XYZ file of C-alpha atoms in Angstrom:
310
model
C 0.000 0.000 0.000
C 1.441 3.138 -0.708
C 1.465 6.075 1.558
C -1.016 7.865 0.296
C -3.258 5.182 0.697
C -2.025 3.951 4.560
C -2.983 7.652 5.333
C -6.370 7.269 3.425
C -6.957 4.357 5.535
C -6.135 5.546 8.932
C -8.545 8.311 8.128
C -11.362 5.964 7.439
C -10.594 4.145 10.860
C -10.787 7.198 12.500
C -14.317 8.259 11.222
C -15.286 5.071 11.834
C -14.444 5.803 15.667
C -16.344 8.899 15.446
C -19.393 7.050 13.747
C -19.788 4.160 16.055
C -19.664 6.940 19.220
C -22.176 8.761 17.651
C -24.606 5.947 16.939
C -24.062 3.811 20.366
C -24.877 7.588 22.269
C -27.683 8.525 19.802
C -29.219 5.157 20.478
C -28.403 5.387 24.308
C -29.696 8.365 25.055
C -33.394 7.629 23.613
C -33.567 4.555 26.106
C -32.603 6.654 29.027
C -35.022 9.115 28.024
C -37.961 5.956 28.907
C -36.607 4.571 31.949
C -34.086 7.354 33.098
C -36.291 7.746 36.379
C -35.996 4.579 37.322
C -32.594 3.637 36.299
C -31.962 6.751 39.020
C -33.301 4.948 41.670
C -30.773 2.321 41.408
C -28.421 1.645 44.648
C -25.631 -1.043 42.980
C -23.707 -3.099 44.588
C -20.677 -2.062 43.104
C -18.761 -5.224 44.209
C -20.848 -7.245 42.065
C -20.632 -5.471 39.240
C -16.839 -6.024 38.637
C -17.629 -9.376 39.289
C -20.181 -9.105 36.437
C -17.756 -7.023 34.289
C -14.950 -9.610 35.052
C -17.263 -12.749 33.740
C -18.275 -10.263 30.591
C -14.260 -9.708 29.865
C -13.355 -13.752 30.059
C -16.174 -14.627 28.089
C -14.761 -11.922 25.405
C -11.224 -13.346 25.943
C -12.770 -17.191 25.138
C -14.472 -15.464 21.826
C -11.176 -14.141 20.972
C -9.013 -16.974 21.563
C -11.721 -18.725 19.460
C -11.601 -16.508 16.369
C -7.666 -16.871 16.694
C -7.876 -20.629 16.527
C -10.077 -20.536 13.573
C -7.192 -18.364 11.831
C -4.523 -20.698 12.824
C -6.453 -23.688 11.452
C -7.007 -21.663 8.224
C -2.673 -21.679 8.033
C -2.527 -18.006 9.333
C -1.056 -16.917 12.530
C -2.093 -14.164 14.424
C -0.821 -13.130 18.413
C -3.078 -13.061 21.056
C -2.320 -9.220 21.459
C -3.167 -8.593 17.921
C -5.827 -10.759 17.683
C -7.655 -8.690 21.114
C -6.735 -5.742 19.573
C -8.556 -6.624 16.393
C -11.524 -8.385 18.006
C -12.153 -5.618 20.567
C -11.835 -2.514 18.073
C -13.403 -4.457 15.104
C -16.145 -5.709 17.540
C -17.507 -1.491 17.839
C -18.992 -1.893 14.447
C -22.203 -3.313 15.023
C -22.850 -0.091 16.310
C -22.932 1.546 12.933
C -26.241 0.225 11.196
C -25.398 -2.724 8.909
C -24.113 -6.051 9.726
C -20.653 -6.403 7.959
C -19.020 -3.521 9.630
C -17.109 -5.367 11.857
C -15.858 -7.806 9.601
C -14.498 -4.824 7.069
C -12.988 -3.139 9.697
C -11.489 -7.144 11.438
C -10.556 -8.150 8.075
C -8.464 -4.943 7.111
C -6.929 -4.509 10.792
C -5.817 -8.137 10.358
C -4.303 -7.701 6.915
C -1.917 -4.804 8.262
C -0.611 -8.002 10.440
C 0.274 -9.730 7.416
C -3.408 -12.018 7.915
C -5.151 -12.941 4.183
C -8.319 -10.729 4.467
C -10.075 -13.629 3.096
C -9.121 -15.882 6.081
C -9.665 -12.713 8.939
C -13.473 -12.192 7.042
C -13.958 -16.022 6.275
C -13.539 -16.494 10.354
C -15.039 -13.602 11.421
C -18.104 -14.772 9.646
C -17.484 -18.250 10.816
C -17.255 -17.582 14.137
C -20.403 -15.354 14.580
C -22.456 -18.448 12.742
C -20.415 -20.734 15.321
C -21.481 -18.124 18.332
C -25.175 -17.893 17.148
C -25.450 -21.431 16.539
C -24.171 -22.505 19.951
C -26.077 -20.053 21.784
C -29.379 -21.287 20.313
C -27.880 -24.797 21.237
C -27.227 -23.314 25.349
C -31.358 -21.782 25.099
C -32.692 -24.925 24.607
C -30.453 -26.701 26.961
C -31.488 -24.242 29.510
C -35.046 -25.353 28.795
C -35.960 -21.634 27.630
C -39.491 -21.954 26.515
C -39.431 -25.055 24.798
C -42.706 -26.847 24.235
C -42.575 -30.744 24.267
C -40.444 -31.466 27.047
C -36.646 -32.717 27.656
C -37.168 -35.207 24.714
C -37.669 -32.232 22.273
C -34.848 -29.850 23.835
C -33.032 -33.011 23.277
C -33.683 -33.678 19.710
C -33.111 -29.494 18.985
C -29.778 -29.693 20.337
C -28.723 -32.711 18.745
C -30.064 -30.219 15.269
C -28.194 -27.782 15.935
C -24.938 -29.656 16.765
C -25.198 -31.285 13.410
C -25.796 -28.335 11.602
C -22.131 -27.111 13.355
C -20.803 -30.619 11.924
C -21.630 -29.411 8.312
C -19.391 -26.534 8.578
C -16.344 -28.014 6.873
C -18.495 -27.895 3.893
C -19.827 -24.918 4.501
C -16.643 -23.072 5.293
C -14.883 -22.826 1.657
C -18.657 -20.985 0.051
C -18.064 -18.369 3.083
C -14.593 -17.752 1.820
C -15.836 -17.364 -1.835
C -18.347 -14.686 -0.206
C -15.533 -12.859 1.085
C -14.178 -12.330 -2.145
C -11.174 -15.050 -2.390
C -10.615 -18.280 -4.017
C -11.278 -20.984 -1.329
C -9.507 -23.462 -2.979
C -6.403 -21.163 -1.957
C -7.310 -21.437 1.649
C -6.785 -24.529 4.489
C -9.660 -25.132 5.931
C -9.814 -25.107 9.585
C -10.196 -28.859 10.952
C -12.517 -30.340 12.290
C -11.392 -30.089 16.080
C -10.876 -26.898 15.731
C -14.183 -25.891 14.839
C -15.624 -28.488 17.489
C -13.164 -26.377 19.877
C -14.321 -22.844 18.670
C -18.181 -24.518 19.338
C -17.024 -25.803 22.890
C -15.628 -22.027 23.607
C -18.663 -20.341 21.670
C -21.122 -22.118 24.327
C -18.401 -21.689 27.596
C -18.755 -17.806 26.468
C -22.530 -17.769 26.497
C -22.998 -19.264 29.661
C -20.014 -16.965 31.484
C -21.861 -13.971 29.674
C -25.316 -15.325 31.700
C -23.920 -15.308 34.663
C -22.433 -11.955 34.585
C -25.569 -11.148 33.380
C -26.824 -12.752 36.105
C -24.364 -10.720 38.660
C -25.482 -7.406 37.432
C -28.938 -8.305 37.879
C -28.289 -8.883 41.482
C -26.264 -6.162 41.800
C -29.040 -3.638 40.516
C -31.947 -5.655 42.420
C -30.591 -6.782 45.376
C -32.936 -10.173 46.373
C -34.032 -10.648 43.132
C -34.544 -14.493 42.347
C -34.613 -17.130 39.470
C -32.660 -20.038 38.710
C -28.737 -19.734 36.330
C -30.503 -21.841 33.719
C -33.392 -19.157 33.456
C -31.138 -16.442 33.453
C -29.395 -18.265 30.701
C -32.168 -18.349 28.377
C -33.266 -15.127 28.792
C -29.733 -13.143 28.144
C -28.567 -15.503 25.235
C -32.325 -15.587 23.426
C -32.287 -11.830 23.611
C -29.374 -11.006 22.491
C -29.247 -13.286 19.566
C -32.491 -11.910 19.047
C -30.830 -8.060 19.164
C -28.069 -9.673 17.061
C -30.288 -11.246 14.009
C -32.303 -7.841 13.751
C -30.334 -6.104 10.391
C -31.985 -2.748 11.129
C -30.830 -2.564 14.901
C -27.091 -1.278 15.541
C -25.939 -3.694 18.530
C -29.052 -5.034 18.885
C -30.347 -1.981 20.376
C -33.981 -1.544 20.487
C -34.191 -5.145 19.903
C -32.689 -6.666 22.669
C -34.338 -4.849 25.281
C -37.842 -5.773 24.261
C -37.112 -8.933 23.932
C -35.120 -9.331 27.409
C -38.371 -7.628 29.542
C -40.277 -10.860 27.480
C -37.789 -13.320 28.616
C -37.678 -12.232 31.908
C -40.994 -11.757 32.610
C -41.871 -15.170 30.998
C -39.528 -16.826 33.262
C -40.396 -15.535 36.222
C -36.854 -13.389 36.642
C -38.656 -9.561 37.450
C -42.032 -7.584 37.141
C -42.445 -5.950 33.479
C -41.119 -2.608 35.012
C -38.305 -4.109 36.911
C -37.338 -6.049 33.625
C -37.564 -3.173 31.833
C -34.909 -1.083 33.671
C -32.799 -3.922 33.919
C -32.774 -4.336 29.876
C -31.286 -0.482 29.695
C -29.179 -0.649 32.153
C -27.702 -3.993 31.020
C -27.540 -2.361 27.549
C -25.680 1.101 29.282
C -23.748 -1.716 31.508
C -22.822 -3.812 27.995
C -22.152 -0.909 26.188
C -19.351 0.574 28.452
C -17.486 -2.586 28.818
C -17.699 -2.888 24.966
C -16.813 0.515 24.203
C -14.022 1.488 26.616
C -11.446 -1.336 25.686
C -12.578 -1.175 22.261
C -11.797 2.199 21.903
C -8.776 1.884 24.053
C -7.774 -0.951 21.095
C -8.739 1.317 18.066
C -6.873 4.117 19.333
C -3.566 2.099 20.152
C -3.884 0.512 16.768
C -3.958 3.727 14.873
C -0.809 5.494 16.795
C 1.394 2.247 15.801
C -0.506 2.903 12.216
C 0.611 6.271 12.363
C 3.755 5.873 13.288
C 4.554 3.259 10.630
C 2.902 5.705 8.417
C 5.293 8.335 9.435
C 8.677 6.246 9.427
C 7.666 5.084 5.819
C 7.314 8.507 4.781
């Protein structure tokens, strides 16, 4: 890339910055406007909350780890620092409306770390099929509103498991998508994928329980079993995350968390509902502070390549 162009893409990355901020506050501030009242009233328990915010951060760190396996399998390497650098800044744009904002912005990070930007997209995508898939797997282990019984939760899981076995096949058509030859890419193995779906569920049930935490720490005495919280956080957000029109899920996730957790028996309608924005606010911060904290490290050591290049 020539200079002209480095510095043409380090100023995209920065209004990207400036356009994620802008939407996650924009969106933000409308929910505060509904429950702002009662989202004052709030006395946390601040000790749980880092607990909450430390169970959020592994989880991440599992997702990440994941992603970097699925690289490595694909004949790429890619260090763990880079690779949490990447994730965490890439990660801010689903945001911006649109669902391939984080891959663009993963797949071109990567590629300035000498990763194929066929292999960074190809297991970008891969993993967030791997992450949904799994999580739909952990709801109806958890028994989340499943009609029929054990037998059918059962019989769903065992679905969805070997829909995650058909990936091989499905792997090389994602790479095409991407806009590379597949045939000029390994294909991650099998183990590894049946790793990355191992880590994929560990992550959704970590994420529950912080959820879980926070919950507690908003509502102190507030009740329900793990497995219900489970199935309400991961139905919701995959629910947020399938919605193409809603940045991060927001204005989708909510709703469909104060349905979950009424359903199950987790909080009254209004308790729910100030629980689903400050989750989201919660969510949100951890997302946005090390992301940004990522995005702005990897554009000085852009910059100052830029600059010692000339």
């Amino acid at each position: 890339m020539t200079a002209t162009g480095r510095r043409a893409w380090t100023v995209a990355q920065w209004l990207f910055a400036a356009a994620l901020v802008w939407y996650a506050v924009r969106s933000l501030g409308g929910q505060w406007d509904e429950v702002g009242a009662g989202l004052q009233g709030l006395r946390p328990d601040w000790l749980l909350v880092g607990a909450a915010s430390a169970l959020t951060l592994v989880a991440y760190a599992l997702l990440i780890e994941g992603w970097r396996r699925l690289i490595a399998g694909a004949g790429e390497r890619l260090r763990w620092r880079d690779a949490s650098v990447i994730w965490l800044a890439g990660n801010l744009g689903k945001y911006v409306p649109g669902k391939i904002w984080s891959i663009v912005a993963m797949s071109g990070m990567a590629a300035e770390r000498g990763v194929s930007p066929a292999v960074a997209a190809g297991s970008s995508v891969v993993m967030q099929i791997v992450t949904i898939a799994a999580g739909a797997a952990v709801v109806v282990a958890s028994g989340g509103a499943i009609p029929g019984g054990p037998v059918t939760a059962a019989l769903l899981v065992g679905l969805i498991l070997a829909a995650l076995f058909t990936l091989p096949v499905f792997i090389p058509h994602v790479l095409k998508f991407a806009g590379k030859r597949a045939e000029n890419v390994k294909v991650p193995p099998r183990g590894t994928l049946w790793l990355t779906i191992v880590v994929a569920c560990a992550a959704w049930v970590l994420l529950s329980l912080g959820f879980m935490l926070f919950v507690r720490a908003m509502m102190p005495g507030s009740g329900g079993t793990v497995l219900a919280y489970v199935s309400a956080y991961t139905a919701s957000y995959i629910a947020g995350f399938l919605a193409p029109f809603a940045p991060g899920g927001i204005g989708v996730r909510e709703p469909a968390l104060v349905i979950a957790m009424t359903q199950l028996e987790l909080a009254s309608t209004a308790d729910a509902a100030v629980i689903a924005v400050a989750s989201r606010l919660w969510l949100t911060a951890i997302e946005l502070v090390p992301g940004l904290m990522a995005l702005a490290g990897h554009l000085a050591t852009r910059r100052g390549a830029t600059n010692r290049n000339g």
